[in-house]
């Protein structure tokens, strides 16, 4: 069974920083694309940042220059460094990964349980 476990959320003042971490665990053959999404109250879940297995990154326009995504393929980990936080960044942040479990021939999409980020003074 494959799980994505997130950590690193919390309450931070505007202008502050956080680092979110997500580890894929279980019976895994390989991990392809990984990313972070967020969902604010009353809004749809949106892509924040994504990274391919080769390290190609993409970001939502609203976070460019403030968020940095990275990954460690050996550790099956994806990180999201969040700087210059704004109140509008408040949301539940979800880790996403396309994983090929040992018992499967194709990749499947998995989600973490979500971690709350609250930006408030």
Short mmCIF file of N, CA, C and O in Angstrom, two decimals:
data_model
loop_
_atom_site.label_atom_id
_atom_site.label_comp_id
_atom_site.label_asym_id
_atom_site.label_seq_id
_atom_site.Cartn_x
_atom_site.Cartn_y
_atom_site.Cartn_z
N UNK A 1 0.84 -1.19 0.00
CA UNK A 1 0.00 0.00 0.00
C UNK A 1 0.88 1.24 0.00
O UNK A 1 1.89 1.30 0.70
N UNK A 2 0.49 2.22 -0.80
CA UNK A 2 1.27 3.45 -0.94
C UNK A 2 0.62 4.56 -0.14
O UNK A 2 -0.60 4.72 -0.16
N UNK A 3 1.43 5.32 0.55
CA UNK A 3 0.95 6.47 1.31
C UNK A 3 1.83 7.68 1.04
O UNK A 3 3.04 7.54 0.84
N UNK A 4 1.21 8.85 1.05
CA UNK A 4 1.92 10.12 1.01
C UNK A 4 1.70 10.79 2.36
O UNK A 4 0.55 11.03 2.74
N UNK A 5 2.78 11.08 3.04
CA UNK A 5 2.67 11.67 4.38
C UNK A 5 3.31 13.05 4.35
O UNK A 5 4.50 13.20 4.05
N UNK A 6 2.50 14.06 4.69
CA UNK A 6 2.94 15.45 4.67
C UNK A 6 3.27 15.94 6.07
O UNK A 6 2.74 15.45 7.06
N UNK A 7 4.10 16.96 6.11
CA UNK A 7 4.40 17.64 7.37
C UNK A 7 4.85 19.06 7.06
O UNK A 7 5.20 19.37 5.92
N UNK A 8 4.81 19.91 8.09
CA UNK A 8 5.38 21.24 7.94
C UNK A 8 4.41 22.40 7.92
O UNK A 8 4.84 23.55 7.87
N UNK A 9 3.12 22.14 7.95
CA UNK A 9 2.18 23.25 7.97
C UNK A 9 2.16 23.94 9.32
O UNK A 9 2.85 23.55 10.26
N UNK A 10 1.37 25.02 9.40
CA UNK A 10 1.26 25.73 10.66
C UNK A 10 0.75 27.14 10.48
O UNK A 10 0.30 27.53 9.40
N UNK A 11 0.84 27.89 11.57
CA UNK A 11 0.40 29.29 11.59
C UNK A 11 1.63 30.17 11.47
O UNK A 11 2.60 30.01 12.22
N UNK A 12 1.59 31.12 10.54
CA UNK A 12 2.74 32.00 10.32
C UNK A 12 2.24 33.40 10.01
O UNK A 12 1.14 33.57 9.46
N UNK A 13 3.02 34.38 10.37
CA UNK A 13 2.66 35.77 10.10
C UNK A 13 2.92 36.13 8.64
O UNK A 13 3.78 35.50 7.98
N UNK A 14 2.22 37.10 8.11
CA UNK A 14 2.50 37.56 6.74
C UNK A 14 3.98 37.91 6.58
O UNK A 14 4.59 38.52 7.46
N UNK A 15 4.53 37.51 5.45
CA UNK A 15 5.95 37.72 5.19
C UNK A 15 6.84 36.60 5.68
O UNK A 15 8.04 36.57 5.36
N UNK A 16 6.27 35.68 6.43
CA UNK A 16 7.04 34.57 6.97
C UNK A 16 7.26 33.45 5.98
O UNK A 16 6.86 33.55 4.80
N UNK A 17 7.87 32.37 6.48
CA UNK A 17 8.23 31.23 5.62
C UNK A 17 7.83 29.92 6.29
O UNK A 17 7.74 29.83 7.52
N UNK A 18 7.60 28.94 5.44
CA UNK A 18 7.36 27.57 5.89
C UNK A 18 7.99 26.63 4.88
O UNK A 18 8.18 26.99 3.71
N UNK A 19 8.26 25.42 5.33
CA UNK A 19 8.70 24.39 4.41
C UNK A 19 7.83 23.16 4.61
O UNK A 19 7.78 22.60 5.71
N UNK A 20 7.17 22.76 3.54
CA UNK A 20 6.33 21.56 3.56
C UNK A 20 7.12 20.38 3.01
O UNK A 20 7.89 20.54 2.05
N UNK A 21 6.89 19.23 3.61
CA UNK A 21 7.58 18.02 3.18
C UNK A 21 6.56 16.91 2.96
O UNK A 21 5.55 16.82 3.66
N UNK A 22 6.83 16.06 1.98
CA UNK A 22 5.95 14.93 1.68
C UNK A 22 6.82 13.74 1.31
O UNK A 22 7.68 13.83 0.43
N UNK A 23 6.56 12.63 1.97
CA UNK A 23 7.31 11.40 1.71
C UNK A 23 6.36 10.32 1.21
O UNK A 23 5.30 10.08 1.82
N UNK A 24 6.74 9.68 0.13
CA UNK A 24 5.98 8.54 -0.38
C UNK A 24 6.55 7.27 0.23
O UNK A 24 7.76 7.03 0.19
N UNK A 25 5.66 6.46 0.80
CA UNK A 25 6.13 5.23 1.44
C UNK A 25 5.25 4.06 1.03
O UNK A 25 4.15 4.24 0.53
N UNK A 26 5.77 2.86 1.25
CA UNK A 26 5.03 1.66 0.90
C UNK A 26 5.77 0.84 -0.14
O UNK A 26 6.96 1.03 -0.37
N UNK A 27 5.04 -0.05 -0.78
CA UNK A 27 5.61 -0.94 -1.79
C UNK A 27 5.62 -0.23 -3.14
O UNK A 27 4.69 -0.33 -3.91
N UNK A 28 6.71 0.51 -3.37
CA UNK A 28 6.80 1.39 -4.53
C UNK A 28 7.87 0.92 -5.50
O UNK A 28 9.00 0.64 -5.10
N UNK A 29 7.50 0.87 -6.77
CA UNK A 29 8.46 0.57 -7.81
C UNK A 29 9.16 1.84 -8.28
O UNK A 29 10.38 1.88 -8.37
N UNK A 30 8.37 2.87 -8.57
CA UNK A 30 8.95 4.14 -8.99
C UNK A 30 7.93 5.26 -8.79
O UNK A 30 6.73 5.02 -8.68
N UNK A 31 8.46 6.49 -8.74
CA UNK A 31 7.64 7.69 -8.57
C UNK A 31 7.89 8.61 -9.76
O UNK A 31 9.04 8.89 -10.09
N UNK A 32 6.81 9.07 -10.37
CA UNK A 32 6.95 9.95 -11.53
C UNK A 32 6.71 11.40 -11.06
O UNK A 32 7.36 11.86 -10.13
N UNK A 33 5.80 12.11 -11.69
CA UNK A 33 5.56 13.50 -11.32
C UNK A 33 5.09 13.61 -9.87
O UNK A 33 4.34 12.78 -9.37
N UNK A 34 5.55 14.69 -9.21
CA UNK A 34 5.09 15.01 -7.86
C UNK A 34 4.69 16.48 -7.83
O UNK A 34 5.15 17.27 -8.67
N UNK A 35 3.86 16.83 -6.87
CA UNK A 35 3.43 18.22 -6.83
C UNK A 35 2.69 18.57 -5.56
O UNK A 35 2.45 17.71 -4.70
N UNK A 36 2.34 19.84 -5.46
CA UNK A 36 1.56 20.36 -4.35
C UNK A 36 0.35 21.10 -4.89
O UNK A 36 0.46 21.90 -5.83
N UNK A 37 -0.78 20.84 -4.27
CA UNK A 37 -2.02 21.54 -4.54
C UNK A 37 -2.47 22.21 -3.25
O UNK A 37 -1.99 21.87 -2.16
N UNK A 38 -3.40 23.13 -3.38
CA UNK A 38 -3.99 23.72 -2.19
C UNK A 38 -5.47 23.99 -2.41
O UNK A 38 -5.93 24.15 -3.54
N UNK A 39 -6.19 23.99 -1.30
CA UNK A 39 -7.62 24.28 -1.36
C UNK A 39 -7.98 25.20 -0.21
O UNK A 39 -7.84 24.84 0.97
N UNK A 40 -8.43 26.39 -0.56
CA UNK A 40 -8.89 27.36 0.43
C UNK A 40 -10.39 27.16 0.65
O UNK A 40 -11.09 26.61 -0.21
N UNK A 41 -10.91 27.62 1.79
CA UNK A 41 -12.34 27.45 2.07
C UNK A 41 -13.21 28.06 0.97
O UNK A 41 -12.99 29.20 0.55
N UNK A 42 -14.14 27.26 0.48
CA UNK A 42 -15.06 27.74 -0.55
C UNK A 42 -14.49 27.80 -1.95
O UNK A 42 -15.16 28.28 -2.87
N UNK A 43 -13.27 27.32 -2.11
CA UNK A 43 -12.63 27.36 -3.43
C UNK A 43 -12.25 25.95 -3.90
O UNK A 43 -12.18 25.03 -3.10
N UNK A 44 -12.01 25.85 -5.19
CA UNK A 44 -11.58 24.55 -5.75
C UNK A 44 -10.11 24.30 -5.47
O UNK A 44 -9.32 25.24 -5.28
N UNK A 45 -9.75 23.05 -5.45
CA UNK A 45 -8.35 22.68 -5.28
C UNK A 45 -7.59 23.13 -6.52
O UNK A 45 -8.04 22.94 -7.66
N UNK A 46 -6.41 23.73 -6.30
CA UNK A 46 -5.62 24.24 -7.42
C UNK A 46 -4.18 23.77 -7.32
O UNK A 46 -3.64 23.57 -6.23
N UNK A 47 -3.55 23.64 -8.48
CA UNK A 47 -2.14 23.27 -8.53
C UNK A 47 -1.30 24.46 -8.10
O UNK A 47 -1.46 25.57 -8.59
N UNK A 48 -0.39 24.22 -7.16
CA UNK A 48 0.53 25.25 -6.71
C UNK A 48 1.87 25.11 -7.43
O UNK A 48 2.40 26.08 -7.97
N UNK A 49 2.41 23.90 -7.43
CA UNK A 49 3.71 23.66 -8.05
C UNK A 49 3.84 22.17 -8.37
O UNK A 49 3.33 21.33 -7.64
N UNK A 50 4.53 21.89 -9.46
CA UNK A 50 4.77 20.52 -9.85
C UNK A 50 6.22 20.33 -10.26
O UNK A 50 6.91 21.29 -10.63
N UNK A 51 6.69 19.09 -10.17
CA UNK A 51 8.06 18.79 -10.56
C UNK A 51 8.11 17.37 -11.14
O UNK A 51 7.54 16.44 -10.58
N UNK A 52 8.78 17.25 -12.29
CA UNK A 52 8.91 15.94 -12.92
C UNK A 52 10.07 15.17 -12.29
O UNK A 52 10.86 15.73 -11.51
N UNK A 53 10.21 13.92 -12.66
CA UNK A 53 11.27 13.09 -12.11
C UNK A 53 12.65 13.61 -12.55
O UNK A 53 13.65 13.41 -11.85
N UNK A 54 12.68 14.33 -13.66
CA UNK A 54 13.95 14.91 -14.14
C UNK A 54 14.20 16.30 -13.58
O UNK A 54 15.23 16.90 -13.85
N UNK A 55 13.23 16.83 -12.81
CA UNK A 55 13.45 18.10 -12.14
C UNK A 55 12.85 19.32 -12.82
O UNK A 55 13.09 20.45 -12.39
N UNK A 56 12.08 19.11 -13.89
CA UNK A 56 11.40 20.25 -14.52
C UNK A 56 10.28 20.73 -13.62
O UNK A 56 9.47 19.94 -13.17
N UNK A 57 10.27 22.04 -13.38
CA UNK A 57 9.30 22.63 -12.44
C UNK A 57 8.28 23.50 -13.15
O UNK A 57 8.58 24.11 -14.17
N UNK A 58 7.10 23.57 -12.57
CA UNK A 58 6.11 24.54 -13.01
C UNK A 58 5.37 25.07 -11.78
O UNK A 58 5.23 24.35 -10.78
N UNK A 59 4.95 26.33 -11.88
CA UNK A 59 4.33 27.01 -10.75
C UNK A 59 3.07 27.74 -11.19
O UNK A 59 2.98 28.23 -12.32
N UNK A 60 2.13 27.87 -10.26
CA UNK A 60 1.00 28.76 -10.49
C UNK A 60 1.52 30.19 -10.52
O UNK A 60 2.47 30.54 -9.81
N UNK A 61 0.90 31.02 -11.34
CA UNK A 61 1.35 32.42 -11.45
C UNK A 61 1.34 33.13 -10.10
O UNK A 61 2.21 33.97 -9.83
N UNK A 62 0.40 32.78 -9.25
CA UNK A 62 0.24 33.49 -7.98
C UNK A 62 1.37 33.21 -6.99
O UNK A 62 1.50 33.93 -6.00
N UNK A 63 2.16 32.18 -7.26
CA UNK A 63 3.22 31.83 -6.30
C UNK A 63 4.62 31.93 -6.89
O UNK A 63 5.61 31.73 -6.17
N UNK A 64 4.72 32.27 -8.16
CA UNK A 64 6.05 32.37 -8.79
C UNK A 64 6.91 33.39 -8.06
O UNK A 64 6.46 34.48 -7.74
N UNK A 65 8.14 33.00 -7.81
CA UNK A 65 9.07 33.88 -7.11
C UNK A 65 9.01 33.78 -5.60
O UNK A 65 9.88 34.30 -4.90
N UNK A 66 7.98 33.10 -5.08
CA UNK A 66 7.84 32.97 -3.63
C UNK A 66 7.92 31.51 -3.17
O UNK A 66 8.34 31.22 -2.06
N UNK A 67 7.46 30.60 -4.01
CA UNK A 67 7.45 29.18 -3.69
C UNK A 67 8.51 28.47 -4.51
O UNK A 67 8.74 28.80 -5.69
N UNK A 68 9.16 27.49 -3.89
CA UNK A 68 10.16 26.68 -4.59
C UNK A 68 9.91 25.21 -4.30
O UNK A 68 9.88 24.80 -3.14
N UNK A 69 9.74 24.44 -5.37
CA UNK A 69 9.53 23.01 -5.21
C UNK A 69 10.82 22.27 -5.54
O UNK A 69 11.57 22.67 -6.45
N UNK A 70 11.08 21.21 -4.79
CA UNK A 70 12.25 20.38 -5.03
C UNK A 70 11.92 18.94 -4.65
O UNK A 70 10.91 18.69 -3.99
N UNK A 71 12.77 18.03 -5.05
CA UNK A 71 12.52 16.63 -4.73
C UNK A 71 13.83 15.88 -4.55
O UNK A 71 14.87 16.28 -5.07
N UNK A 72 13.72 14.80 -3.80
CA UNK A 72 14.85 13.88 -3.63
C UNK A 72 14.35 12.52 -4.09
O UNK A 72 13.57 11.87 -3.38
N UNK A 73 14.76 12.11 -5.27
CA UNK A 73 14.22 10.87 -5.85
C UNK A 73 14.60 9.65 -5.02
O UNK A 73 13.80 8.72 -4.88
N UNK A 74 15.78 9.64 -4.48
CA UNK A 74 16.22 8.49 -3.68
C UNK A 74 15.37 8.33 -2.42
O UNK A 74 15.09 7.21 -1.99
N UNK A 75 14.95 9.46 -1.86
CA UNK A 75 14.15 9.42 -0.64
C UNK A 75 12.65 9.49 -0.92
O UNK A 75 11.86 9.49 0.02
N UNK A 76 12.28 9.58 -2.21
CA UNK A 76 10.86 9.66 -2.59
C UNK A 76 10.17 10.81 -1.85
O UNK A 76 9.06 10.65 -1.33
N UNK A 77 10.85 11.94 -1.83
CA UNK A 77 10.38 13.10 -1.08
C UNK A 77 10.24 14.31 -1.99
O UNK A 77 11.07 14.53 -2.89
N UNK A 78 9.20 15.10 -1.74
CA UNK A 78 9.03 16.38 -2.42
C UNK A 78 8.86 17.45 -1.35
O UNK A 78 8.19 17.25 -0.36
N UNK A 79 9.54 18.57 -1.57
CA UNK A 79 9.52 19.68 -0.62
C UNK A 79 8.91 20.91 -1.28
O UNK A 79 9.02 21.09 -2.50
N UNK A 80 8.31 21.75 -0.47
CA UNK A 80 7.81 23.04 -0.96
C UNK A 80 8.26 24.11 0.02
O UNK A 80 7.79 24.15 1.16
N UNK A 81 9.20 24.93 -0.42
CA UNK A 81 9.65 26.07 0.36
C UNK A 81 8.75 27.24 0.05
O UNK A 81 8.63 27.63 -1.12
N UNK A 82 8.13 27.79 1.08
CA UNK A 82 7.18 28.88 0.89
C UNK A 82 7.71 30.12 1.59
O UNK A 82 7.87 30.12 2.81
N UNK A 83 7.99 31.14 0.85
CA UNK A 83 8.50 32.40 1.39
C UNK A 83 7.52 33.53 1.11
O UNK A 83 6.63 33.41 0.27
N UNK A 84 7.72 34.65 1.83
CA UNK A 84 6.90 35.85 1.63
C UNK A 84 5.41 35.50 1.65
O UNK A 84 4.65 35.90 0.76
N UNK A 85 5.02 34.77 2.67
CA UNK A 85 3.63 34.30 2.75
C UNK A 85 2.66 35.46 2.86
O UNK A 85 2.93 36.48 3.50
N UNK A 86 1.50 35.27 2.21
CA UNK A 86 0.43 36.25 2.22
C UNK A 86 -0.83 35.61 2.82
O UNK A 86 -0.99 34.39 2.76
N UNK A 87 -1.73 36.42 3.35
CA UNK A 87 -2.97 35.85 3.90
C UNK A 87 -3.73 34.99 2.88
O UNK A 87 -4.34 33.99 3.25
N UNK A 88 -3.66 35.37 1.62
CA UNK A 88 -4.36 34.60 0.58
C UNK A 88 -3.71 33.25 0.29
O UNK A 88 -4.26 32.46 -0.48
N UNK A 89 -2.57 32.98 0.90
CA UNK A 89 -1.96 31.65 0.78
C UNK A 89 -2.57 30.66 1.78
O UNK A 89 -2.26 29.46 1.74
N UNK A 90 -3.41 31.15 2.66
CA UNK A 90 -4.06 30.29 3.65
C UNK A 90 -4.90 29.23 2.95
O UNK A 90 -5.76 29.55 2.13
N UNK A 91 -4.63 27.96 3.26
CA UNK A 91 -5.32 26.85 2.61
C UNK A 91 -4.83 25.54 3.21
O UNK A 91 -3.84 25.53 3.97
N UNK A 92 -5.49 24.47 2.85
CA UNK A 92 -4.96 23.14 3.12
C UNK A 92 -4.11 22.75 1.92
O UNK A 92 -4.58 22.84 0.77
N UNK A 93 -2.88 22.37 2.17
CA UNK A 93 -1.96 22.01 1.11
C UNK A 93 -1.86 20.48 1.01
O UNK A 93 -1.64 19.80 2.02
N UNK A 94 -2.01 19.97 -0.21
CA UNK A 94 -2.02 18.54 -0.45
C UNK A 94 -0.84 18.13 -1.34
O UNK A 94 -0.58 18.76 -2.37
N UNK A 95 -0.18 17.08 -0.94
CA UNK A 95 0.85 16.47 -1.76
C UNK A 95 0.20 15.53 -2.78
O UNK A 95 -0.79 14.85 -2.47
N UNK A 96 0.75 15.50 -3.97
CA UNK A 96 0.24 14.66 -5.04
C UNK A 96 1.41 13.96 -5.72
O UNK A 96 2.46 14.57 -5.93
N UNK A 97 1.23 12.70 -6.05
CA UNK A 97 2.31 11.97 -6.72
C UNK A 97 1.74 10.87 -7.61
O UNK A 97 0.71 10.26 -7.28
N UNK A 98 2.42 10.64 -8.71
CA UNK A 98 2.09 9.53 -9.60
C UNK A 98 3.09 8.42 -9.31
O UNK A 98 4.29 8.58 -9.56
N UNK A 99 2.57 7.33 -8.78
CA UNK A 99 3.41 6.26 -8.24
C UNK A 99 3.07 4.95 -8.92
O UNK A 99 1.90 4.64 -9.17
N UNK A 100 4.10 4.17 -9.21
CA UNK A 100 3.89 2.81 -9.70
C UNK A 100 4.13 1.84 -8.55
O UNK A 100 5.28 1.62 -8.16
N UNK A 101 3.07 1.27 -7.97
CA UNK A 101 3.27 0.29 -6.91
C UNK A 101 3.93 -0.96 -7.46
O UNK A 101 3.88 -1.24 -8.66
N UNK A 102 4.54 -1.74 -6.57
CA UNK A 102 5.25 -2.95 -6.99
C UNK A 102 4.36 -3.92 -7.74
O UNK A 102 4.80 -4.63 -8.62
N UNK A 103 3.10 -3.98 -7.36
CA UNK A 103 2.20 -4.98 -7.93
C UNK A 103 1.46 -4.48 -9.17
O UNK A 103 0.58 -5.17 -9.68
N UNK A 104 1.81 -3.28 -9.66
CA UNK A 104 1.11 -2.70 -10.79
C UNK A 104 2.06 -2.45 -11.95
O UNK A 104 3.25 -2.27 -11.77
N UNK A 105 1.48 -2.41 -13.16
CA UNK A 105 2.27 -2.12 -14.35
C UNK A 105 2.18 -0.66 -14.76
O UNK A 105 2.96 -0.20 -15.59
N UNK A 106 1.21 0.06 -14.19
CA UNK A 106 1.00 1.46 -14.57
C UNK A 106 1.09 2.36 -13.33
O UNK A 106 1.02 1.89 -12.19
N UNK A 107 1.20 3.65 -13.60
CA UNK A 107 1.24 4.62 -12.52
C UNK A 107 -0.17 4.93 -12.03
O UNK A 107 -1.11 4.96 -12.82
N UNK A 108 -0.28 5.16 -10.74
CA UNK A 108 -1.54 5.55 -10.13
C UNK A 108 -1.32 6.88 -9.41
O UNK A 108 -0.21 7.19 -8.95
N UNK A 109 -2.39 7.68 -9.29
CA UNK A 109 -2.29 8.97 -8.63
C UNK A 109 -2.65 8.82 -7.15
O UNK A 109 -3.66 8.21 -6.79
N UNK A 110 -1.82 9.42 -6.31
CA UNK A 110 -2.06 9.38 -4.87
C UNK A 110 -2.06 10.80 -4.30
O UNK A 110 -1.40 11.70 -4.84
N UNK A 111 -2.77 10.93 -3.18
CA UNK A 111 -2.87 12.21 -2.48
C UNK A 111 -2.50 12.02 -1.01
O UNK A 111 -2.80 10.98 -0.41
N UNK A 112 -1.88 13.05 -0.46
CA UNK A 112 -1.66 13.08 0.97
C UNK A 112 -2.92 13.51 1.70
O UNK A 112 -3.93 13.86 1.08
N UNK A 113 -2.83 13.52 3.02
CA UNK A 113 -4.01 13.84 3.84
C UNK A 113 -4.23 15.34 3.97
O UNK A 113 -5.30 15.77 4.39
N UNK A 114 -3.26 16.12 3.58
CA UNK A 114 -3.37 17.58 3.66
C UNK A 114 -2.75 18.14 4.93
O UNK A 114 -2.79 17.51 5.99
N UNK A 115 -2.17 19.32 4.80
CA UNK A 115 -1.60 20.01 5.95
C UNK A 115 -2.04 21.48 5.88
O UNK A 115 -1.99 22.11 4.82
N UNK A 116 -2.50 21.99 7.01
CA UNK A 116 -3.06 23.34 7.05
C UNK A 116 -1.95 24.39 7.11
O UNK A 116 -1.04 24.29 7.94
N UNK A 117 -2.06 25.38 6.25
CA UNK A 117 -1.19 26.56 6.31
C UNK A 117 -2.09 27.77 6.54
O UNK A 117 -3.01 28.03 5.75
N UNK A 118 -1.83 28.48 7.62
CA UNK A 118 -2.62 29.67 7.96
C UNK A 118 -1.68 30.86 8.08
O UNK A 118 -0.71 30.81 8.84
N UNK A 119 -1.98 31.90 7.32
CA UNK A 119 -1.17 33.11 7.33
C UNK A 119 -2.01 34.23 7.95
O UNK A 119 -3.00 34.68 7.37
N UNK A 120 -1.59 34.65 9.12
CA UNK A 120 -2.38 35.65 9.84
C UNK A 120 -1.51 36.36 10.85
O UNK A 120 -0.59 35.77 11.43
N UNK A 121 -1.81 37.65 11.07
CA UNK A 121 -1.09 38.40 12.09
C UNK A 121 -1.84 38.37 13.42
O UNK A 121 -1.39 38.94 14.40
#
